Tab-separated table of C-alpha atoms in Angstrom:
chain	number	residue	atom	x	y	z
A	1	GLU	CA	9.572	-7.167	-19.855
A	2	ASP	CA	8.539	-3.737	-18.620
A	3	GLN	CA	4.792	-3.358	-18.446
A	4	VAL	CA	4.878	0.404	-17.972
A	5	THR	CA	7.229	2.692	-19.887
A	6	GLN	CA	7.280	6.424	-19.341
A	7	SER	CA	8.817	9.012	-21.636
A	8	PRO	CA	10.665	11.224	-21.633
A	9	GLU	CA	12.796	10.389	-18.584
A	10	ALA	CA	13.291	14.088	-17.948
A	11	LEU	CA	11.641	17.197	-19.332
A	12	ARG	CA	12.630	20.816	-18.856
A	13	LEU	CA	10.049	23.467	-19.704
A	14	GLN	CA	9.859	27.195	-19.445
A	15	GLU	CA	7.008	28.531	-17.370
A	16	GLY	CA	3.942	28.665	-19.590
A	17	GLU	CA	5.322	26.162	-22.126
A	18	SER	CA	2.715	23.385	-22.466
A	19	SER	CA	3.750	19.785	-23.084
A	20	SER	CA	2.734	16.145	-22.626
A	21	LEU	CA	4.151	13.188	-20.753
A	22	ASN	CA	3.650	9.683	-22.096
A	23	CYS	CA	2.929	6.396	-20.344
A	24	SER	CA	2.717	3.300	-22.538
A	25	TYR	CA	1.637	-0.023	-21.082
A	26	THR	CA	1.540	-3.631	-22.206
A	27	VAL	CA	-0.873	-4.969	-19.605
A	28	SER	CA	-3.879	-6.595	-21.239
A	29	GLY	CA	-7.224	-6.331	-19.533
A	30	LEU	CA	-6.312	-3.047	-17.877
A	31	ARG	CA	-8.251	-2.543	-14.675
A	32	GLY	CA	-6.954	0.939	-13.962
A	33	LEU	CA	-4.232	3.410	-14.870
A	34	PHE	CA	-3.107	5.836	-12.206
A	35	TRP	CA	-1.093	9.053	-12.320
A	36	TYR	CA	0.827	10.236	-9.292
A	37	ARG	CA	3.080	13.182	-8.566
A	38	GLN	CA	6.152	12.594	-6.409
A	39	ASP	CA	8.267	15.336	-4.879
A	40	PRO	CA	11.837	14.497	-3.747
A	41	GLY	CA	11.860	12.475	-0.531
A	42	LYS	CA	8.062	12.308	-0.385
A	43	GLY	CA	5.383	9.737	-1.044
A	44	PRO	CA	3.465	9.603	-4.345
A	45	GLU	CA	0.518	11.996	-4.376
A	46	PHE	CA	-2.563	10.748	-6.218
A	47	LEU	CA	-3.656	12.737	-9.273
A	48	PHE	CA	-5.950	10.697	-11.535
A	49	THR	CA	-7.456	7.285	-12.187
A	50	LEU	CA	-8.464	6.241	-15.706
A	51	TYR	CA	-10.351	3.019	-16.327
A	52	SER	CA	-11.261	2.854	-20.022
A	53	ALA	CA	-10.002	4.049	-23.393
A	54	GLY	CA	-11.322	7.467	-24.300
A	55	GLU	CA	-11.610	8.580	-20.701
A	56	GLU	CA	-10.223	11.989	-19.714
A	57	LYS	CA	-9.728	13.622	-16.339
A	58	GLU	CA	-8.697	17.208	-15.546
A	59	LYS	CA	-7.358	19.004	-12.522
A	60	GLU	CA	-6.098	22.569	-12.689
A	61	ARG	CA	-3.310	22.621	-15.329
A	62	LEU	CA	-3.242	18.836	-15.719
A	63	LYS	CA	-5.293	16.640	-18.035
A	64	ALA	CA	-4.926	12.880	-18.311
A	65	THR	CA	-6.135	10.850	-21.285
A	66	LEU	CA	-6.188	7.128	-21.999
A	67	THR	CA	-6.067	4.973	-25.123
A	68	LYS	CA	-5.799	1.199	-25.405
A	69	LYS	CA	-2.010	1.350	-25.346
A	70	GLU	CA	-0.990	4.563	-23.635
A	71	SER	CA	-1.897	7.482	-21.464
A	72	PHE	CA	-0.869	11.097	-21.734
A	73	LEU	CA	-0.544	13.661	-19.012
A	74	HIS	CA	-0.948	17.073	-20.619
A	75	ILE	CA	0.380	20.061	-18.734
A	76	THR	CA	-0.996	23.409	-19.844
A	77	ALA	CA	0.906	26.602	-19.039
A	78	PRO	CA	3.000	24.969	-16.304
A	79	LYS	CA	4.343	26.862	-13.320
A	80	PRO	CA	7.555	26.217	-11.363
A	81	GLU	CA	5.512	24.543	-8.603
A	82	ASP	CA	4.558	21.831	-11.112
A	83	SER	CA	8.165	20.638	-10.992
A	84	ALA	CA	8.138	17.035	-9.717
A	85	THR	CA	8.427	13.462	-10.903
A	86	TYR	CA	5.204	12.199	-12.471
A	87	LEU	CA	4.557	8.500	-12.047
A	88	CYS	CA	2.230	6.259	-14.000
A	89	ALA	CA	1.030	2.933	-12.594
A	90	VAL	CA	-1.273	0.192	-13.895
A	91	GLN	CA	-3.387	-2.581	-12.492
A	92	GLY	CA	-4.308	-5.582	-14.607
A	93	PRO	CA	-4.435	-9.359	-14.557
A	94	GLU	CA	-0.644	-9.649	-14.742
A	95	THR	CA	-0.266	-7.445	-11.679
A	96	ASN	CA	-2.305	-9.852	-9.575
A	97	ASN	CA	-5.219	-8.410	-7.706
A	98	ASN	CA	-3.907	-5.548	-5.707
A	99	ASP	CA	-0.488	-4.350	-6.639
A	100	MET	CA	0.184	-1.475	-8.964
A	101	ARG	CA	3.040	-1.718	-11.446
A	102	PHE	CA	4.851	1.613	-11.627
A	103	GLY	CA	6.826	3.192	-14.413
A	104	ALA	CA	10.162	4.871	-13.764
A	105	GLY	CA	8.599	8.315	-13.963
A	106	THR	CA	9.182	11.552	-15.850
A	107	ARG	CA	11.145	14.174	-13.949
A	108	LEU	CA	9.636	17.542	-14.881
A	109	THR	CA	11.440	20.814	-14.266
A	110	VAL	CA	9.647	24.075	-14.971
A	111	LYS	CA	11.908	27.110	-15.021
A	112	PRO	CA	10.536	30.594	-14.299
B	1	GLU	CA	-8.297	15.959	4.662
B	2	PRO	CA	-7.555	12.410	5.862
B	3	GLU	CA	-4.070	11.132	5.106
B	4	VAL	CA	-1.850	8.123	5.626
B	5	THR	CA	0.807	8.675	8.275
B	6	GLN	CA	4.052	6.772	8.820
B	7	THR	CA	6.602	6.583	11.615
B	8	PRO	CA	9.480	6.959	11.940
B	9	SER	CA	10.408	9.231	9.046
B	10	HIS	CA	13.974	7.904	9.124
B	11	GLN	CA	15.311	4.686	10.661
B	12	VAL	CA	18.968	3.767	10.847
B	13	THR	CA	19.831	0.206	11.844
B	14	GLN	CA	22.697	-2.245	11.829
B	15	MET	CA	22.695	-5.187	9.445
B	16	GLY	CA	21.009	-8.184	11.041
B	17	GLN	CA	18.780	-6.135	13.329
B	18	GLU	CA	14.999	-6.225	13.293
B	19	VAL	CA	13.024	-3.122	12.362
B	20	ILE	CA	9.336	-2.316	12.542
B	21	LEU	CA	7.883	0.364	10.326
B	22	ARG	CA	4.546	1.778	11.343
B	23	CYS	CA	1.650	3.191	9.378
B	24	VAL	CA	-1.784	4.559	10.164
B	25	PRO	CA	-3.974	4.144	7.061
B	26	ILE	CA	-6.973	6.340	6.271
B	27	SER	CA	-9.706	5.298	8.667
B	28	ASN	CA	-12.450	4.081	6.305
B	29	HIS	CA	-10.068	2.274	3.956
B	30	LEU	CA	-10.142	-1.510	3.792
B	31	TYR	CA	-7.021	-2.376	1.768
B	32	PHE	CA	-3.499	-1.699	2.972
B	33	TYR	CA	-0.215	-1.933	1.138
B	34	TRP	CA	3.517	-1.650	1.513
B	35	TYR	CA	5.783	-0.504	-1.310
B	36	ARG	CA	9.457	0.269	-1.386
B	37	GLN	CA	11.587	2.560	-3.531
B	38	ILE	CA	15.316	2.090	-3.677
B	39	LEU	CA	17.046	5.394	-4.353
B	40	GLY	CA	16.716	6.336	-8.008
B	41	GLN	CA	14.580	3.306	-8.864
B	42	LYS	CA	10.920	2.508	-9.432
B	43	VAL	CA	8.315	2.166	-6.729
B	44	GLU	CA	7.906	-1.595	-6.153
B	45	PHE	CA	4.981	-3.477	-4.638
B	46	LEU	CA	5.700	-5.584	-1.564
B	47	VAL	CA	2.416	-6.747	-0.081
B	48	SER	CA	-1.292	-6.059	0.202
B	49	PHE	CA	-3.472	-6.775	3.231
B	50	TYR	CA	-7.218	-7.134	3.483
B	51	ASN	CA	-9.549	-8.507	6.109
B	52	ASN	CA	-6.652	-9.173	8.491
B	53	GLU	CA	-4.649	-11.278	6.119
B	54	ILE	CA	-2.175	-10.955	3.281
B	55	SER	CA	-4.013	-10.915	-0.048
B	56	GLU	CA	-1.031	-10.597	-2.388
B	57	LYS	CA	2.724	-10.438	-2.055
B	58	SER	CA	5.589	-9.957	-4.456
B	59	GLU	CA	8.722	-12.021	-4.793
B	60	ILE	CA	10.542	-9.329	-2.805
B	61	PHE	CA	8.385	-10.110	0.236
B	62	ASP	CA	10.265	-13.158	1.478
B	63	ASP	CA	10.333	-14.816	4.907
B	64	GLN	CA	12.267	-11.897	6.383
B	65	PHE	CA	9.208	-9.681	5.993
B	66	SER	CA	5.928	-9.767	7.856
B	67	VAL	CA	2.943	-7.473	8.222
B	68	GLU	CA	0.454	-7.056	10.992
B	69	ARG	CA	-2.541	-4.983	11.944
B	70	PRO	CA	-2.181	-5.156	15.727
B	71	ASP	CA	-5.169	-2.922	16.471
B	72	GLY	CA	-7.865	-1.009	14.640
B	73	SER	CA	-5.606	1.717	13.359
B	74	ASN	CA	-1.972	0.648	12.938
B	75	PHE	CA	-0.469	-1.389	10.107
B	76	THR	CA	3.131	-2.517	10.510
B	77	LEU	CA	5.906	-3.937	8.362
B	78	LYS	CA	8.574	-5.958	10.156
B	79	ILE	CA	11.914	-6.892	8.680
B	80	ARG	CA	13.434	-9.611	10.887
B	81	SER	CA	17.095	-9.468	9.931
B	82	THR	CA	17.925	-6.455	7.831
B	83	LYS	CA	20.372	-6.602	4.959
B	84	LEU	CA	22.257	-3.770	3.295
B	85	GLU	CA	20.022	-4.112	0.247
B	86	ASP	CA	16.929	-3.397	2.359
B	87	SER	CA	17.981	0.259	2.464
B	88	ALA	CA	15.158	2.128	0.713
B	89	MET	CA	12.139	4.337	1.215
B	90	TYR	CA	9.202	2.283	2.424
B	91	PHE	CA	5.753	3.595	1.620
B	92	CYS	CA	2.492	2.538	3.167
B	93	ALA	CA	-0.695	3.038	1.154
B	94	SER	CA	-4.386	2.406	1.622
B	95	SER	CA	-7.475	2.288	-0.555
B	96	VAL	CA	-11.220	2.028	-0.129
B	97	GLY	CA	-11.596	-0.834	-2.557
B	98	LEU	CA	-9.655	-3.196	-4.761
B	99	ASP	CA	-9.574	-1.089	-7.924
B	100	ASN	CA	-9.627	2.305	-6.285
B	101	GLU	CA	-6.769	4.745	-6.107
B	102	GLN	CA	-4.217	4.098	-3.395
B	103	PHE	CA	-3.204	6.936	-1.116
B	104	PHE	CA	0.401	6.918	-0.002
B	105	GLY	CA	2.050	8.007	3.199
B	106	PRO	CA	5.170	10.171	3.341
B	107	GLY	CA	7.456	7.159	3.681
B	108	THR	CA	10.085	5.854	6.069
B	109	ARG	CA	13.667	6.076	4.910
B	110	LEU	CA	15.417	2.911	6.115
B	111	THR	CA	19.196	2.941	6.170
B	112	VAL	CA	20.962	-0.347	6.943
B	113	LEU	CA	24.638	-0.006	7.902
């Protein structure tokens, strides 16, 4: 059973068109939820860590929020350079101590 | 800004050969990890390493795999006898602590022919 499900799989936006990406998780006793950005052929680039429901983090045009079952990555007025795959990952008791369980990602394309 | 580095960026090998992938984690980090990503698939955990020993490993990390920290800076992943299905991007990551964010390197693309 997938512990991390991301939706949509792909999202195409016009520049300036705000939207949200979803990450739902089934891990109980969440120890941390992480958002990463991944460009083609590159390693995941860390964006945010969220530890408890109600927590929010912001960075430039991105804002991440967390509830007990899901996290949202809100993108406000995106630019073409925001095009990338956005990955969500969780740590919890079922993921043992150290490993992060990744979702399949949302591939975001922002057209000028 | 400190970053995780990996070498080589691309490794091509014949099936059955041994490969060693190298990583230099961020200098003050204590936890080190290897992940892999088969083309078009999810990033998958392989192994974590702390205090000079493996702390966790996944079912993917079988006897063909080993990790080592041969000196104070390098962290290596060895695959003893590569198989076609080992072809993937291999990412090294490091973190300050157990529940802290992990910082990833740029990856090594391994191609097994």
